[in-house]
Structures are given as C-alpha cells and as structure tokens.
C-alpha cells in the first residue's frame, strides 16, 4: 500500500464521515472507491476569463462528488457512474498532455474526494518539471486537513460558497452544516494563497476566486453570501457571481421551485447589491450563459 492510500481506509476525507473502506472497493458517500475516475480532460473555455484565457484551461473533470446537490449540472459524472478508471501515473501524464495542448493551467474539477491520489500525481508532475499553475475547483465542503494534502501543489483556489442558510443547504445539498464547513475551508485557502497575482496577460497565477451560483428563489441568501465574503475578505479575493443556473429535463420533479432559470431581475438584484457594498473584484456573467450547451460532454475525452 502506498502512503497516500491510507486515507481511503475508513474514509474521513470529507464532512460526510462515511467511513467507507474505499481502498478495498467500497464506495463512499461520494459514490466512488479510491480508484481515480475521470470523465474528461480537455481545454475548457467557459471558466472566468483569467482562468480560461484564449488558450483554454486544462480541466480534468473527476467522477463522484461528496456534496450531491439536487440541481447538479454535472450529475452524470457526480453520481460516479460515468468516467474512466485511471492510475496516478496516467493522471500525471494527462497533466503534461494538457500542457502540450497549450493549457493555461491545470484545473482540478471536483477533486476533494480524490485529494490524496491527486496530490500524489501532482508531486510526481512537479518533480518532472510541470510548471503550470494548478487550480483547485471544488465545493469547499471539505476539511482543512484534507486541503493540507493539496496545498503544496495548488496555486489558485476556486471554491464555491453555495449557501449561508442552513435550511436551504439541507434541502438542496443534504448538508445543513455547509456554511460553517465551507467558510472554514475558504479561510484556509485565503491564508494559503494570499492576495491574487496576475501575469502580464491578465491570467491569474495565485490567489482565491470564490464562486456563488445564484439559485431561483434564493436572492436573499445570495446577497448574504456576497456580503459575508466582502466584509470578511474585502479586495483580497475575487467573487464570481454566476447566473448560469440551468435546470435539466426530468431532474427536478421533486423540486419544482428550482425547475426554472433565474430571472434577470433576480440576478441584477445580486449585482446591484454587490456594487452597493463596494465590491470591485468581481466576475459576472451575461444572461446568455444559462444554456445546456455550456455543460461539456463527459465522453472520456483526453482520459
């Protein structure tokens, strides 16, 4: 057994504390074992401009998820059923293949439940000369002790802050403790990264961008999230206020309140609120981004 594999026995990597023996084939709450599974590794052009740039972000989409939002736009991989099993050596190769394709960075999408193996692959890649910035792109529903595994290799932290309201978090993500967990994780990331740093082309090389996806009927909670982030971190971080929420056919029959896109009024109210607070370091989206076409094909490309 390699040293990093010990974390998958009686798994306690995330706040679900499911205790699954993922090392020996049990699936955790995240719906996957310890074997790395990825559904796409390709240039991705729909991140924030400072991440995608002109050449694209080298995004690796991992299967499984420890949150399980009922509205998940990547649900076909979040449930662990899609994707291809790979070794840590193969993941290291993928990083270099993305670099050869011109990727601006290595973008680890939903990495939390695979943190030990990903850290192992990144350590090898750094030792072999990988010099691209590495981006953590996850839910923030994770323990700082798990982030410790990734910290030596991550340059840019791109977490969500999905909710402040415990009732909303419990209803839509079965995680009433989401905010206290995620806020501690984000605090860890800010301390690890420091203020954002950009190169001469405007590409981020270090720092924190916190994303918030505005949900239908949740304007007040979205404003509370924005206020918390700005009052806590000011201009030390960037806030990405996302209006791309897209309900997928047949996914939300039990949640009719979510079975619509957000309105321009809802989104604009959040943007106006941020401006009134004094938020300057922010990314916003044009309303046309709420389309299924912005969800990539999870067809094992590049895996």
CSV table of C-alpha atoms in Angstrom, one decimal:
chain,number,residue,atom,x,y,z
A,1,UNK,CA,0.0,0.0,0.0
A,2,UNK,CA,1.4,3.4,-1.0
A,3,UNK,CA,1.4,6.1,1.7
A,4,UNK,CA,-1.4,8.2,0.2
A,5,UNK,CA,-3.7,5.2,0.0
A,6,UNK,CA,-4.1,5.0,3.8
A,7,UNK,CA,-6.6,7.9,3.7
A,8,UNK,CA,-9.1,5.8,1.8
A,9,UNK,CA,-9.4,3.2,4.6
A,10,UNK,CA,-12.3,4.1,6.9
A,11,UNK,CA,-12.6,7.3,4.8
A,12,UNK,CA,-12.9,10.6,6.7
A,13,UNK,CA,-11.7,12.9,4.0
A,14,UNK,CA,-14.9,15.0,3.9
A,15,UNK,CA,-17.5,16.1,6.4
A,16,UNK,CA,-19.8,13.2,5.4
A,17,UNK,CA,-17.5,11.0,7.6
A,18,UNK,CA,-18.9,7.9,5.9
A,19,UNK,CA,-16.1,5.6,7.0
A,20,UNK,CA,-16.2,3.5,3.8
A,21,UNK,CA,-13.2,1.3,3.1
A,22,UNK,CA,-12.7,2.9,-0.3
A,23,UNK,CA,-9.3,1.3,-0.6
A,24,UNK,CA,-10.8,-2.2,-0.8
A,25,UNK,CA,-13.6,-1.4,-3.2
A,26,UNK,CA,-16.3,0.2,-1.1
A,27,UNK,CA,-18.0,3.3,-2.4
A,28,UNK,CA,-18.2,6.3,-0.1
A,29,UNK,CA,-20.9,8.9,0.1
A,30,UNK,CA,-19.1,10.3,-3.0
A,31,UNK,CA,-20.2,7.2,-4.8
A,32,UNK,CA,-16.6,6.1,-5.8
A,33,UNK,CA,-13.8,4.0,-4.5
A,34,UNK,CA,-10.2,5.0,-4.1
A,35,UNK,CA,-9.6,4.3,-7.8
A,36,UNK,CA,-9.2,7.6,-9.7
A,37,UNK,CA,-12.0,8.1,-12.2
A,38,UNK,CA,-12.2,11.0,-14.7
A,39,UNK,CA,-14.7,11.8,-17.4
A,40,UNK,CA,-13.0,14.5,-19.3
A,41,UNK,CA,-9.5,16.1,-19.6
A,42,UNK,CA,-9.5,18.8,-22.2
A,43,UNK,CA,-9.2,22.5,-22.9
A,44,UNK,CA,-12.1,24.3,-21.3
A,45,UNK,CA,-13.1,27.8,-22.4
A,46,UNK,CA,-16.0,28.6,-20.0
A,47,UNK,CA,-14.3,29.5,-16.8
A,48,UNK,CA,-13.6,33.0,-15.6
A,49,UNK,CA,-11.5,35.0,-18.2
A,50,UNK,CA,-8.4,35.0,-16.1
A,51,UNK,CA,-8.6,31.2,-16.0
A,52,UNK,CA,-9.6,30.2,-19.5
A,53,UNK,CA,-7.8,33.0,-21.3
A,54,UNK,CA,-7.5,32.5,-25.1
A,55,UNK,CA,-5.9,29.0,-25.0
A,56,UNK,CA,-8.3,27.4,-22.5
A,57,UNK,CA,-8.0,25.9,-19.1
A,58,UNK,CA,-6.7,22.3,-18.8
A,59,UNK,CA,-9.7,20.9,-17.0
A,60,UNK,CA,-9.8,17.4,-15.5
A,61,UNK,CA,-13.3,16.5,-14.5
A,62,UNK,CA,-13.3,13.8,-11.8
A,63,UNK,CA,-16.2,11.5,-11.3
A,64,UNK,CA,-18.1,11.4,-8.0
A,65,UNK,CA,-18.9,14.1,-5.5
A,66,UNK,CA,-19.2,14.4,-1.8
A,67,UNK,CA,-22.0,17.1,-1.9
A,68,UNK,CA,-24.7,15.8,-4.2
A,69,UNK,CA,-26.7,18.9,-5.0
A,70,UNK,CA,-30.2,18.1,-6.3
A,71,UNK,CA,-29.7,20.5,-9.2
A,72,UNK,CA,-26.2,19.4,-10.1
A,73,UNK,CA,-25.4,20.4,-13.7
A,74,UNK,CA,-22.7,17.7,-13.9
A,75,UNK,CA,-24.9,15.0,-12.4
A,76,UNK,CA,-24.0,12.4,-15.0
A,77,UNK,CA,-20.4,12.3,-13.5
A,78,UNK,CA,-21.3,13.4,-10.0
A,79,UNK,CA,-23.1,10.1,-9.4
A,80,UNK,CA,-19.9,8.2,-10.2
A,81,UNK,CA,-21.4,6.1,-13.0
A,82,UNK,CA,-19.6,7.9,-15.8
A,83,UNK,CA,-15.9,8.2,-16.5
A,84,UNK,CA,-12.9,6.0,-16.9
A,85,UNK,CA,-10.7,4.5,-14.2
A,86,UNK,CA,-7.1,5.7,-14.3
A,87,UNK,CA,-3.9,5.3,-12.3
A,88,UNK,CA,-2.0,8.2,-10.7
A,89,UNK,CA,0.7,7.7,-13.3
A,90,UNK,CA,-1.9,8.2,-16.0
A,91,UNK,CA,-3.1,11.4,-14.3
A,92,UNK,CA,0.4,12.7,-14.2
A,93,UNK,CA,0.7,12.0,-18.0
A,94,UNK,CA,-2.7,13.8,-18.5
A,95,UNK,CA,-1.3,17.0,-16.9
A,96,UNK,CA,1.6,17.0,-19.4
A,97,UNK,CA,-0.7,16.3,-22.3
A,98,UNK,CA,-2.8,19.3,-21.4
A,99,UNK,CA,0.3,21.4,-21.2
A,100,UNK,CA,1.3,20.3,-24.7
A,101,UNK,CA,-2.2,21.3,-26.0
A,102,UNK,CA,-1.5,24.8,-24.7
A,103,UNK,CA,-3.5,24.8,-21.5
A,104,UNK,CA,-3.1,28.0,-19.4
A,105,UNK,CA,-3.3,25.9,-16.2
A,106,UNK,CA,-4.3,22.6,-14.7
A,107,UNK,CA,-7.8,22.8,-13.5
A,108,UNK,CA,-8.9,20.1,-11.0
A,109,UNK,CA,-12.7,19.9,-11.1
A,110,UNK,CA,-14.4,18.3,-8.1
A,111,UNK,CA,-11.1,16.9,-6.6
A,112,UNK,CA,-11.9,16.7,-2.9
A,113,UNK,CA,-12.7,13.0,-2.6
A,114,UNK,CA,-9.6,12.1,-4.5
A,115,UNK,CA,-7.3,14.6,-2.8
A,116,UNK,CA,-4.6,12.0,-1.7
A,117,UNK,CA,-4.2,10.4,-5.1
A,118,UNK,CA,-4.3,13.8,-6.9
A,119,UNK,CA,-1.7,15.2,-4.6
A,120,UNK,CA,0.5,12.1,-5.3
A,121,UNK,CA,0.1,12.7,-9.1
A,122,UNK,CA,0.9,16.4,-8.7
A,123,UNK,CA,4.0,15.7,-6.7
A,124,UNK,CA,5.3,13.5,-9.5
A,125,UNK,CA,4.4,16.0,-12.1
A,126,UNK,CA,6.1,18.9,-10.3
A,127,UNK,CA,9.2,16.6,-10.0
A,128,UNK,CA,9.1,16.1,-13.7
A,129,UNK,CA,9.0,19.8,-14.5
A,130,UNK,CA,5.3,20.7,-14.7
A,131,UNK,CA,5.3,24.5,-14.3
A,132,UNK,CA,1.7,25.4,-15.0
A,133,UNK,CA,-0.4,26.9,-12.2
A,134,UNK,CA,-2.7,24.4,-10.6
A,135,UNK,CA,-6.3,25.3,-9.7
A,136,UNK,CA,-8.5,23.7,-7.1
A,137,UNK,CA,-12.1,23.9,-8.4
A,138,UNK,CA,-14.4,22.4,-5.8
A,139,UNK,CA,-17.3,22.8,-3.5
A,140,UNK,CA,-15.4,23.9,-0.3
A,141,UNK,CA,-17.4,21.3,1.6
A,142,UNK,CA,-14.1,19.8,2.8
A,143,UNK,CA,-11.8,19.7,5.8
A,144,UNK,CA,-8.7,21.8,6.1
A,145,UNK,CA,-6.8,18.7,6.9
A,146,UNK,CA,-7.7,17.3,3.5
A,147,UNK,CA,-6.7,20.5,1.8
A,148,UNK,CA,-3.3,20.1,3.5
A,149,UNK,CA,-2.6,17.3,1.1
A,150,UNK,CA,-3.2,19.6,-1.9
A,151,UNK,CA,-1.7,22.8,-0.5
A,152,UNK,CA,1.9,22.3,-1.6
A,153,UNK,CA,0.8,22.0,-5.3
A,154,UNK,CA,-2.2,24.3,-5.6
A,155,UNK,CA,-1.6,27.9,-6.8
A,156,UNK,CA,-5.2,29.2,-7.3
A,157,UNK,CA,-8.2,28.2,-5.2
A,158,UNK,CA,-11.6,28.3,-7.0
A,159,UNK,CA,-14.1,27.2,-4.3
A,160,UNK,CA,-17.9,27.5,-4.3
A,161,UNK,CA,-19.7,29.2,-1.4
A,162,UNK,CA,-23.1,27.8,-2.2
A,163,UNK,CA,-25.2,28.8,0.8
A,164,UNK,CA,-25.3,30.6,4.1
A,165,UNK,CA,-28.8,29.5,5.0
A,166,UNK,CA,-28.7,26.1,6.7
A,167,UNK,CA,-32.3,25.2,5.7
A,168,UNK,CA,-31.5,25.8,2.0
A,169,UNK,CA,-28.3,23.9,2.3
A,170,UNK,CA,-30.0,21.0,3.9
A,171,UNK,CA,-32.8,20.9,1.4
A,172,UNK,CA,-30.7,21.2,-1.8
A,173,UNK,CA,-27.4,19.5,-0.8
A,174,UNK,CA,-28.3,17.5,2.3
A,175,UNK,CA,-25.7,19.5,4.2
A,176,UNK,CA,-27.2,21.8,6.8
A,177,UNK,CA,-23.6,22.3,8.1
A,178,UNK,CA,-22.4,23.5,4.7
A,179,UNK,CA,-21.7,27.1,5.6
A,180,UNK,CA,-19.6,26.5,8.7
A,181,UNK,CA,-17.6,23.9,6.9
A,182,UNK,CA,-17.1,25.8,3.7
A,183,UNK,CA,-16.3,29.1,5.4
A,184,UNK,CA,-13.5,27.5,7.3
A,185,UNK,CA,-12.2,25.9,4.1
A,186,UNK,CA,-12.3,29.2,2.3
A,187,UNK,CA,-10.5,30.9,5.2
A,188,UNK,CA,-7.8,28.2,4.9
A,189,UNK,CA,-7.5,28.9,1.2
A,190,UNK,CA,-7.2,32.6,1.6
A,191,UNK,CA,-4.4,32.2,4.1
A,192,UNK,CA,-2.6,29.7,1.9
A,193,UNK,CA,-2.8,31.8,-1.3
A,194,UNK,CA,-2.6,35.4,-0.2
A,195,UNK,CA,-3.8,38.2,-2.5
A,196,UNK,CA,-4.4,37.4,-6.1
A,197,UNK,CA,-1.5,37.7,-8.5
A,198,UNK,CA,-1.8,38.0,-12.3
A,199,UNK,CA,0.7,37.9,-15.1
A,200,UNK,CA,1.1,40.5,-17.9
A,201,UNK,CA,-1.7,38.9,-19.9
A,202,UNK,CA,-4.2,39.1,-17.0
A,203,UNK,CA,-4.1,35.4,-16.2
A,204,UNK,CA,-4.3,34.5,-12.6
A,205,UNK,CA,-1.2,32.9,-11.1
A,206,UNK,CA,-2.0,32.8,-7.5
A,207,UNK,CA,-5.0,33.7,-5.3
A,208,UNK,CA,-8.6,32.9,-4.5
A,209,UNK,CA,-11.8,33.3,-6.6
A,210,UNK,CA,-15.0,32.3,-4.7
A,211,UNK,CA,-17.9,31.3,-6.8
A,212,UNK,CA,-21.6,31.7,-6.0
A,213,UNK,CA,-24.3,30.3,-8.2
A,214,UNK,CA,-27.5,32.3,-7.8
A,215,UNK,CA,-30.4,29.9,-7.5
A,216,UNK,CA,-34.1,30.5,-8.3
A,217,UNK,CA,-35.9,32.0,-5.3
A,218,UNK,CA,-32.6,32.4,-3.3
A,219,UNK,CA,-31.8,36.0,-3.9
A,220,UNK,CA,-31.6,36.9,-0.2
A,221,UNK,CA,-29.2,34.1,0.5
A,222,UNK,CA,-27.1,35.0,-2.5
A,223,UNK,CA,-26.8,38.6,-1.2
A,224,UNK,CA,-25.9,37.3,2.3
A,225,UNK,CA,-23.1,35.2,0.7
A,226,UNK,CA,-21.8,38.2,-1.2
A,227,UNK,CA,-21.9,40.4,1.9
A,228,UNK,CA,-20.1,37.8,4.0
A,229,UNK,CA,-17.3,37.4,1.5
A,230,UNK,CA,-16.8,41.1,1.0
A,231,UNK,CA,-17.0,42.0,4.7
A,232,UNK,CA,-14.6,39.2,5.6
A,233,UNK,CA,-12.0,39.4,2.8
A,234,UNK,CA,-12.6,42.7,1.0
A,235,UNK,CA,-10.4,43.1,-2.1
A,236,UNK,CA,-8.1,40.2,-1.1
A,237,UNK,CA,-10.3,37.8,-3.1
A,238,UNK,CA,-12.4,37.9,-6.2
A,239,UNK,CA,-16.1,37.0,-6.1
A,240,UNK,CA,-17.6,35.3,-9.1
A,241,UNK,CA,-21.4,35.9,-9.2
A,242,UNK,CA,-22.8,33.3,-11.5
A,243,UNK,CA,-26.1,33.5,-13.3
A,244,UNK,CA,-25.7,30.3,-15.4
A,245,UNK,CA,-28.1,28.1,-13.4
A,246,UNK,CA,-29.7,25.6,-15.9
A,247,UNK,CA,-32.4,23.1,-14.8
A,248,UNK,CA,-32.0,19.9,-16.7
A,249,UNK,CA,-35.1,17.9,-18.0
A,250,UNK,CA,-36.5,15.4,-15.6
A,251,UNK,CA,-34.0,16.2,-12.8
A,252,UNK,CA,-36.1,18.4,-10.5
A,253,UNK,CA,-39.6,16.9,-10.5
A,254,UNK,CA,-39.4,16.9,-6.7
A,255,UNK,CA,-38.2,20.5,-6.6
A,256,UNK,CA,-40.5,22.5,-8.8
A,257,UNK,CA,-39.2,25.7,-7.3
A,258,UNK,CA,-35.9,25.0,-8.9
A,259,UNK,CA,-37.2,24.0,-12.3
A,260,UNK,CA,-36.7,27.3,-13.9
A,261,UNK,CA,-33.8,29.6,-14.8
A,262,UNK,CA,-33.2,32.7,-12.6
A,263,UNK,CA,-34.8,35.9,-13.9
A,264,UNK,CA,-32.8,39.0,-15.0
A,265,UNK,CA,-34.4,40.7,-12.0
A,266,UNK,CA,-33.1,38.2,-9.6
A,267,UNK,CA,-29.5,38.3,-11.0
A,268,UNK,CA,-29.4,42.0,-11.4
A,269,UNK,CA,-30.6,42.5,-7.8
A,270,UNK,CA,-27.5,40.5,-6.7
A,271,UNK,CA,-25.2,42.5,-8.9
A,272,UNK,CA,-26.6,45.8,-7.7
A,273,UNK,CA,-26.3,44.6,-4.1
A,274,UNK,CA,-22.6,43.8,-4.7
A,275,UNK,CA,-22.0,47.3,-6.2
A,276,UNK,CA,-23.7,49.0,-3.3
A,277,UNK,CA,-21.5,47.1,-0.9
A,278,UNK,CA,-18.4,48.4,-2.8
A,279,UNK,CA,-17.4,45.1,-4.4
A,280,UNK,CA,-14.8,45.8,-7.1
A,281,UNK,CA,-13.0,42.5,-7.6
A,282,UNK,CA,-15.9,40.5,-9.2
A,283,UNK,CA,-16.7,38.5,-12.2
A,284,UNK,CA,-20.3,38.5,-13.6
A,285,UNK,CA,-22.0,36.6,-16.4
A,286,UNK,CA,-24.0,37.7,-19.4
A,287,UNK,CA,-27.5,36.3,-19.2
A,288,UNK,CA,-26.9,34.1,-22.3
A,289,UNK,CA,-24.7,31.8,-20.4
A,290,UNK,CA,-27.7,29.9,-18.9
A,291,UNK,CA,-27.7,27.2,-21.6
A,292,UNK,CA,-27.1,23.5,-21.6
A,293,UNK,CA,-24.5,24.0,-24.3
A,294,UNK,CA,-22.1,25.3,-21.7
A,295,UNK,CA,-22.1,21.9,-20.0
A,296,UNK,CA,-19.3,19.9,-21.6
A,297,UNK,CA,-19.6,16.4,-23.0
A,298,UNK,CA,-18.4,13.9,-20.5
A,299,UNK,CA,-17.3,11.4,-23.1
A,300,UNK,CA,-13.9,10.4,-21.6
A,301,UNK,CA,-12.0,12.8,-24.0
A,302,UNK,CA,-8.4,13.0,-23.0
A,303,UNK,CA,-8.7,10.4,-20.3
